[in-house]
Coordinates of C-alpha atoms in Angstrom, one line a residue:
M1049 CA -87.2 87.7 -36.3
S1050 CA -85.1 84.7 -36.7
S1051 CA -81.3 85.1 -36.8
P1052 CA -78.8 84.0 -40.5
L1053 CA -77.6 81.3 -37.8
S1054 CA -81.0 79.8 -36.9
F1055 CA -81.8 79.9 -40.4
A1056 CA -78.9 77.9 -41.2
R1057 CA -79.1 75.3 -38.7
A1058 CA -82.8 74.7 -40.0
R1059 CA -81.5 73.8 -43.5
V1060 CA -79.1 71.3 -41.8
P1061 CA -80.6 67.7 -42.1
A1062 CA -81.1 66.2 -38.7
L1063 CA -78.6 63.9 -37.8
R1064 CA -79.4 60.0 -38.9
T1065 CA -78.9 58.1 -35.8
T1066 CA -80.7 54.6 -37.1
M1067 CA -78.9 52.7 -39.5
T1068 CA -81.6 52.0 -42.2
G1069 CA -80.8 52.1 -46.1
R1070 CA -80.3 55.7 -47.8
D1071 CA -82.2 57.1 -50.7
P1072 CA -80.8 56.1 -53.6
S1073 CA -82.3 59.6 -55.3
E1074 CA -81.2 61.6 -53.0
G1075 CA -80.2 65.1 -53.8
H1076 CA -76.8 66.8 -53.4
R1077 CA -75.3 63.4 -52.6
A1078 CA -71.7 64.4 -51.9
A1079 CA -68.6 62.6 -50.3
T1080 CA -68.2 63.4 -46.7
P1081 CA -65.0 64.6 -45.0
L1082 CA -64.6 61.3 -43.3
E1083 CA -64.6 59.6 -47.0
L1084 CA -62.2 62.1 -48.0
L1085 CA -59.7 61.1 -45.0
F1086 CA -60.6 57.7 -45.9
D1087 CA -59.3 58.0 -49.4
L1088 CA -56.3 59.9 -48.1
C1089 CA -55.2 57.6 -45.5
F1090 CA -55.9 54.4 -48.0
V1091 CA -53.4 56.3 -50.8
V1092 CA -50.9 55.7 -48.0
A1093 CA -50.8 52.1 -48.4
V1094 CA -51.0 52.6 -52.1
A1095 CA -48.0 54.8 -52.4
Q1096 CA -46.1 52.2 -50.8
A1097 CA -46.9 49.5 -52.8
A1098 CA -46.1 51.5 -55.8
A1099 CA -42.5 52.4 -54.1
E1100 CA -41.8 48.6 -53.4
L1101 CA -43.1 47.9 -57.4
H1102 CA -40.5 50.6 -58.6
H1103 CA -37.5 49.1 -56.7
A1104 CA -38.5 45.9 -57.5
L1105 CA -39.0 46.5 -61.2
A1106 CA -35.8 48.7 -61.3
E1107 CA -33.3 45.8 -59.6
G1108 CA -34.7 43.3 -62.3
H1109 CA -37.3 41.6 -60.3
A1110 CA -40.3 42.1 -62.5
G1111 CA -42.1 38.7 -61.6
S1112 CA -41.8 38.8 -58.2
G1113 CA -42.4 42.5 -57.8
V1114 CA -45.5 42.5 -59.7
V1115 CA -47.1 39.4 -58.2
A1116 CA -46.7 41.2 -54.8
Y1117 CA -48.0 44.2 -55.7
A1118 CA -51.2 42.6 -57.5
M1119 CA -51.8 40.9 -53.8
V1120 CA -51.2 44.0 -51.7
F1121 CA -53.3 46.0 -54.1
F1122 CA -56.4 43.8 -54.0
A1123 CA -56.2 44.1 -50.3
I1124 CA -56.1 47.6 -50.1
W1125 CA -58.5 48.3 -53.3
W1126 CA -60.9 45.7 -51.9
A1127 CA -61.2 46.8 -48.5
W1128 CA -61.7 50.5 -49.9
M1129 CA -64.7 49.0 -52.1
N1130 CA -66.5 47.5 -49.5
F1131 CA -66.7 50.8 -47.3
T1132 CA -67.5 52.9 -50.4
W1133 CA -70.6 51.1 -51.3
F1134 CA -71.7 50.3 -47.8
A1135 CA -71.3 54.2 -46.9
S1136 CA -73.3 55.4 -50.3
A1137 CA -76.1 52.9 -48.5
Y1138 CA -76.0 53.2 -44.7
D1139 CA -74.0 56.2 -43.8
T1140 CA -75.1 57.7 -40.7
D1141 CA -72.1 59.5 -39.9
D1142 CA -72.4 59.2 -36.4
V1143 CA -70.2 58.5 -33.3
L1144 CA -70.1 54.3 -33.6
Y1145 CA -70.1 54.8 -37.3
R1146 CA -67.0 57.0 -37.2
L1147 CA -65.5 55.0 -34.9
L1148 CA -65.6 51.7 -37.3
A1149 CA -64.4 54.1 -40.2
L1150 CA -61.5 54.9 -38.2
A1151 CA -60.8 51.2 -37.3
Q1152 CA -60.5 50.5 -40.9
I1153 CA -58.0 53.4 -41.5
A1154 CA -56.3 52.1 -38.7
G1155 CA -56.0 48.4 -40.3
V1156 CA -55.3 50.1 -43.8
L1157 CA -51.9 51.8 -42.0
I1158 CA -51.1 48.8 -40.5
L1159 CA -51.3 46.9 -43.8
A1160 CA -49.1 49.5 -45.2
A1161 CA -46.4 49.2 -42.5
G1162 CA -46.1 45.7 -43.9
V1163 CA -45.8 46.1 -47.5
P1164 CA -42.1 46.3 -47.5
R1165 CA -41.9 43.1 -45.6
A1166 CA -44.4 41.3 -48.4
F1167 CA -42.2 42.2 -51.3
E1168 CA -39.0 42.0 -49.7
L1169 CA -39.2 38.8 -47.2
K1170 CA -42.8 37.4 -49.0
D1171 CA -44.1 37.8 -45.6
F1172 CA -47.4 38.9 -45.6
A1173 CA -48.2 38.5 -41.8
L1174 CA -48.7 42.0 -41.2
V1175 CA -50.9 42.7 -44.3
T1176 CA -52.8 39.8 -43.4
L1177 CA -53.6 41.6 -40.0
G1178 CA -54.1 45.2 -41.2
Y1179 CA -56.5 43.5 -43.7
V1180 CA -58.3 41.4 -41.1
V1181 CA -59.1 44.5 -38.5
M1182 CA -60.2 46.5 -41.9
R1183 CA -62.9 43.4 -42.6
L1184 CA -64.0 42.6 -39.0
A1185 CA -64.6 46.6 -38.8
M1186 CA -66.9 46.5 -41.6
V1187 CA -68.3 43.0 -40.2
G1188 CA -69.4 45.6 -37.4
L1189 CA -71.2 47.6 -39.5
W1190 CA -73.1 45.2 -41.2
I1191 CA -74.5 43.7 -38.0
R1192 CA -75.1 47.4 -37.1
A1193 CA -77.2 47.3 -40.4
A1194 CA -79.1 43.8 -39.6
V1195 CA -80.1 44.9 -36.2
E1196 CA -81.4 48.6 -37.5
D1197 CA -82.6 47.8 -40.8
P1198 CA -85.5 45.4 -41.2
A1199 CA -85.8 45.7 -45.1
G1200 CA -82.0 44.8 -45.5
R1201 CA -81.5 42.7 -42.7
A1202 CA -81.3 39.6 -44.8
V1203 CA -78.6 41.0 -47.1
A1204 CA -76.6 42.6 -44.0
R1205 CA -76.6 39.2 -42.4
R1206 CA -75.3 37.4 -45.5
Y1207 CA -72.6 40.2 -45.5
A1208 CA -71.4 39.6 -41.9
I1209 CA -71.3 35.9 -42.1
G1210 CA -69.4 35.8 -45.3
I1211 CA -66.6 38.5 -44.7
T1212 CA -66.1 36.8 -41.1
A1213 CA -65.5 33.3 -42.5
V1214 CA -63.5 34.4 -45.8
Q1215 CA -61.1 36.2 -42.9
A1216 CA -60.9 32.9 -41.0
G1217 CA -59.3 31.9 -44.7
W1218 CA -56.9 34.7 -44.8
V1219 CA -55.4 33.9 -41.6
A1220 CA -55.2 30.2 -42.1
R1221 CA -53.5 31.0 -45.5
L1222 CA -50.6 32.4 -43.6
A1223 CA -50.0 28.7 -42.6
L1224 CA -49.4 27.4 -46.3
A1225 CA -46.0 26.8 -47.7
D1226 CA -44.7 29.6 -49.9
S1227 CA -45.0 27.2 -53.1
V1228 CA -48.8 27.1 -52.6
G1229 CA -49.2 30.6 -51.0
P1230 CA -50.2 32.3 -54.6
A1231 CA -52.6 29.3 -55.2
G1232 CA -54.3 30.1 -51.7
F1233 CA -54.3 33.5 -52.5
L1234 CA -56.5 33.2 -55.8
V1235 CA -58.7 30.9 -53.7
M1236 CA -59.1 34.0 -51.1
V1237 CA -59.8 36.3 -53.8
V1238 CA -62.4 34.2 -55.5
A1239 CA -63.9 33.8 -52.2
E1240 CA -64.1 37.9 -51.7
L1241 CA -65.4 38.8 -54.7
A1242 CA -68.4 35.9 -54.4
V1243 CA -69.6 37.5 -51.0
P1244 CA -71.2 40.6 -52.6
L1245 CA -72.8 38.2 -55.4
W1246 CA -74.4 35.9 -53.0
A1247 CA -75.4 38.9 -50.3
E1248 CA -77.0 40.7 -52.9
R1249 CA -78.6 37.9 -55.3
F1250 CA -82.1 38.7 -54.1
R1251 CA -82.0 42.3 -53.1
G1252 CA -79.8 44.9 -53.2
T1253 CA -78.5 47.6 -50.8
T1254 CA -79.6 51.0 -51.5
W1255 CA -76.2 52.8 -52.9
H1256 CA -76.4 56.0 -54.7
S1257 CA -75.1 56.2 -58.3
G1258 CA -74.1 59.7 -58.5
H1259 CA -72.0 59.4 -54.7
I1260 CA -70.5 56.0 -56.3
A1261 CA -69.3 57.9 -59.5
E1262 CA -68.1 60.5 -57.4
R1263 CA -66.3 58.3 -54.8
Y1264 CA -64.6 56.5 -57.6
G1265 CA -63.7 59.5 -59.5
L1266 CA -61.7 60.8 -56.3
L1267 CA -59.7 57.9 -55.9
T1268 CA -58.5 58.1 -59.5
L1269 CA -57.4 61.8 -59.0
I1270 CA -55.9 60.4 -55.8
V1271 CA -54.1 57.6 -57.5
L1272 CA -53.2 59.8 -60.5
G1273 CA -51.4 62.3 -58.4
E1274 CA -49.6 59.6 -56.4
S1275 CA -48.4 58.6 -60.1
V1276 CA -46.9 62.0 -60.5
L1277 CA -45.6 62.5 -57.1
S1278 CA -43.6 58.9 -57.8
A1279 CA -42.2 60.5 -61.1
T1280 CA -41.3 63.6 -59.6
L1281 CA -39.3 62.2 -56.8
A1282 CA -37.1 60.0 -58.9
I1283 CA -36.6 62.8 -61.4
Q1284 CA -35.8 65.2 -58.4
A1285 CA -33.2 62.5 -57.2
G1286 CA -31.1 62.7 -60.7
L1287 CA -31.3 66.3 -61.0
D1288 CA -29.9 66.4 -57.3
R1289 CA -27.2 64.2 -58.5
G1290 CA -26.3 66.8 -60.9
I1291 CA -27.8 64.7 -63.9
A1292 CA -30.0 66.8 -66.1
T1293 CA -29.7 65.2 -69.5
G1294 CA -32.1 65.5 -72.3
K1295 CA -33.7 62.1 -71.8
L1296 CA -34.4 62.7 -68.0
L1297 CA -36.2 66.1 -69.1
S1298 CA -38.2 63.9 -71.9
V1299 CA -39.2 61.1 -69.1
A1300 CA -40.8 64.0 -67.0
F1301 CA -42.3 65.9 -70.2
S1302 CA -43.7 62.5 -71.4
G1303 CA -44.8 61.6 -67.9
M1304 CA -47.1 64.8 -67.5
L1305 CA -48.6 64.2 -71.1
I1306 CA -49.2 60.5 -70.2
V1307 CA -50.8 61.7 -66.4
F1308 CA -52.9 64.2 -68.3
A1309 CA -54.4 62.4 -71.1
M1310 CA -55.1 59.3 -68.5
W1311 CA -56.9 61.9 -66.5
W1312 CA -58.6 62.8 -69.4
L1313 CA -60.0 59.6 -70.9
Y1314 CA -61.3 58.8 -67.4
F1315 CA -63.5 61.6 -67.1
A1316 CA -64.5 62.4 -70.4
R1317 CA -67.9 60.5 -69.4
P1318 CA -70.0 60.7 -66.5
A1319 CA -70.2 57.2 -65.0
H1320 CA -73.4 57.7 -63.0
R1321 CA -75.5 57.6 -66.3
I1322 CA -74.3 53.3 -66.5
L1323 CA -74.8 52.7 -63.0
T1324 CA -78.4 51.5 -63.2
S1325 CA -78.3 48.7 -61.5
N1326 CA -76.6 46.1 -59.7
R1327 CA -75.9 44.2 -63.0
A1328 CA -74.1 47.6 -64.6
A1329 CA -72.4 47.9 -60.8
F1330 CA -70.8 45.1 -60.3
P1331 CA -68.6 44.7 -63.5
W1332 CA -67.9 48.5 -63.5
G1333 CA -66.9 48.5 -59.7
Y1334 CA -64.7 45.0 -59.5
G1335 CA -63.2 46.0 -63.1
H1336 CA -61.5 49.5 -61.6
Y1337 CA -59.2 46.9 -59.6
L1338 CA -57.1 47.1 -63.1
I1339 CA -58.0 50.9 -63.3
F1340 CA -56.6 51.8 -59.9
A1341 CA -53.8 49.7 -59.9
S1342 CA -52.4 50.3 -63.4
A1343 CA -52.6 54.0 -62.3
A1344 CA -50.5 53.6 -59.7
A1345 CA -48.0 51.3 -61.5
V1346 CA -47.4 54.1 -64.1
G1347 CA -46.0 56.2 -61.6
A1348 CA -43.5 53.3 -60.3
G1349 CA -42.9 52.6 -64.0
L1350 CA -42.1 56.6 -64.5
A1351 CA -39.7 56.2 -61.7
V1352 CA -37.9 53.2 -63.5
S1353 CA -37.4 55.1 -66.6
A1354 CA -36.1 58.1 -64.6
D1355 CA -33.7 55.9 -62.8
H1356 CA -32.7 54.2 -65.9
E1357 CA -31.7 57.7 -67.4
T1358 CA -29.7 58.6 -64.5
G1359 CA -27.8 55.0 -64.2
Q1360 CA -29.8 53.9 -61.1
A1361 CA -31.6 51.2 -63.1
H1362 CA -30.1 47.7 -63.4
V1363 CA -32.4 46.8 -66.1
G1364 CA -32.2 47.9 -69.8
T1365 CA -34.0 50.3 -72.1
V1366 CA -36.7 47.9 -73.0
A1367 CA -37.4 46.8 -69.6
A1368 CA -37.5 50.2 -68.2
S1369 CA -40.1 51.3 -71.1
A1370 CA -42.1 48.4 -70.5
S1371 CA -42.4 49.3 -67.0
V1372 CA -44.5 52.3 -68.3
A1373 CA -45.9 50.6 -71.6
V1374 CA -47.7 47.9 -69.7
P1375 CA -49.6 49.5 -67.2
V1376 CA -50.5 52.5 -69.7
A1377 CA -51.7 49.6 -71.8
V1378 CA -53.7 47.9 -69.2
F1379 CA -55.2 51.2 -67.9
L1380 CA -56.3 52.4 -71.3
F1381 CA -57.8 48.8 -71.8
S1382 CA -59.4 48.6 -68.7
V1383 CA -60.9 52.0 -69.0
W1384 CA -62.6 51.1 -72.4
L1385 CA -63.8 48.0 -71.1
V1386 CA -65.7 49.3 -68.1
H1387 CA -66.1 53.1 -68.1
V1388 CA -66.0 53.7 -71.7
R1389 CA -67.5 50.8 -73.7
P1390 CA -70.8 51.0 -71.9
H1391 CA -71.6 54.5 -72.7
R1392 CA -71.6 53.0 -76.6
P1393 CA -69.4 55.7 -78.0
G1394 CA -69.0 54.3 -81.4
R1395 CA -67.1 52.4 -83.6
L1396 CA -64.5 55.2 -83.8
V1397 CA -63.7 55.6 -80.1
D1398 CA -63.7 51.6 -79.5
T1399 CA -61.2 51.1 -82.2
A1400 CA -58.9 53.6 -81.2
F1401 CA -59.0 52.5 -77.5
L1402 CA -58.0 49.0 -78.6
A1403 CA -55.6 50.2 -81.1
G1404 CA -54.2 52.4 -78.8
A1405 CA -53.5 49.7 -76.1
L1406 CA -51.9 47.6 -78.6
L1407 CA -49.3 50.5 -80.0
V1408 CA -48.6 51.4 -76.3
L1409 CA -47.4 47.7 -75.8
A1410 CA -45.1 47.8 -79.0
T1411 CA -43.7 51.3 -77.9
P1412 CA -40.9 49.4 -75.7
L1413 CA -38.9 48.2 -79.0
T1414 CA -38.5 51.7 -80.2
S1415 CA -35.8 54.1 -78.8
V1416 CA -38.3 56.8 -78.1
A1417 CA -41.1 54.9 -76.3
L1418 CA -42.4 57.4 -73.8
P1419 CA -42.7 60.4 -76.3
L1420 CA -44.9 57.9 -78.1
I1421 CA -46.8 56.9 -75.4
A1422 CA -47.7 60.3 -74.8
L1423 CA -48.4 61.1 -78.2
I1424 CA -50.6 58.1 -78.6
T1425 CA -52.8 58.9 -74.9
A1426 CA -52.6 62.2 -76.6
S1427 CA -54.4 61.4 -79.8
L1428 CA -56.8 59.2 -77.8
V1429 CA -57.9 62.3 -76.2
A1430 CA -58.2 63.8 -79.5
V1431 CA -60.6 61.2 -81.0
G1432 CA -62.7 61.3 -78.0
V1433 CA -63.1 64.9 -78.4
V1434 CA -63.9 64.7 -81.9
A1435 CA -66.2 62.0 -81.2
S1436 CA -68.2 63.9 -78.8
R1437 CA -68.7 66.9 -81.0
D1438 CA -70.1 64.4 -83.6
A1439 CA -72.4 62.4 -81.6
P1440 CA -75.9 63.8 -81.6
S1441 CA -77.0 65.7 -78.7

């Protein structure tokens, strides 16, 4: 008679030692502990970028702060996204795979350490070093896939060649003058975005729609949590200074409702239903840059609003309110565009999202911007609930 332990071992799938494409219809395809660690470490860099954005906005340097934030966040998001889709298709969870994934985590921690210099000194050397470490580790994974997966060899080779070439471009960009640095950055972004389109032009990788939807959802949760933490720390700082005004409490309560509504709106519809092909997946995956970046920026904006109410920010009421309104509006529009609209939710939901984003942008012109933003986002949740009830089953 077999023991319960031997029965449990028999139920565990054998460890995959060859990197071949996984079955895209595989059942029970869930995020692994390594992927969860990957997300948590990447959010360290997100938190650094959001913190620096908070300081830049509070000091009245919105232009330079937003540009630096967009640049740093692209590096974090793109490296995360590339590993996520690769893992969905080729995860073996063996020693070599784990080591190359951990090397990418080391790279993002290097990047995180360079975020303050990027914002304050416009020095992107350390950020670039961390990024290149992540991307070259990704090249190692693609080379292994090219060697061990005959069916996907051509695709894997294109990825390895394309990523390596683009990394040389990122290093070369460091030699450009500051005046042309942003233009060079945009050129390199286009090159990065083009690599998957080129590599998977004739044959796509075998990613798993349910796994991808879960991975994106998990990062959304963590980024929203980081926003809550940023706002909480700013409010706590005000309370520690003995400042407990009604306006500060309004920031806290409104911020809580805004983040709750953002969570509800994102998770109202299952993403795996629309991830049916590369044609649907590419705009969905790429569009999440705006979703993730705006979600993290909301936390920075709430912190600026808290600083404003406690006299710590060097900006006026309109600017402080806009630091929340703009990222919330971007979040609403981007969630609607890539995450809600493909489900064909109906004219009521489509109109509500677009009108909601525009109304949020107008709230800084009022004296109660944050409560109004909370009301608008909560109203969108209500519209979605009503629409889902009225929709045919």
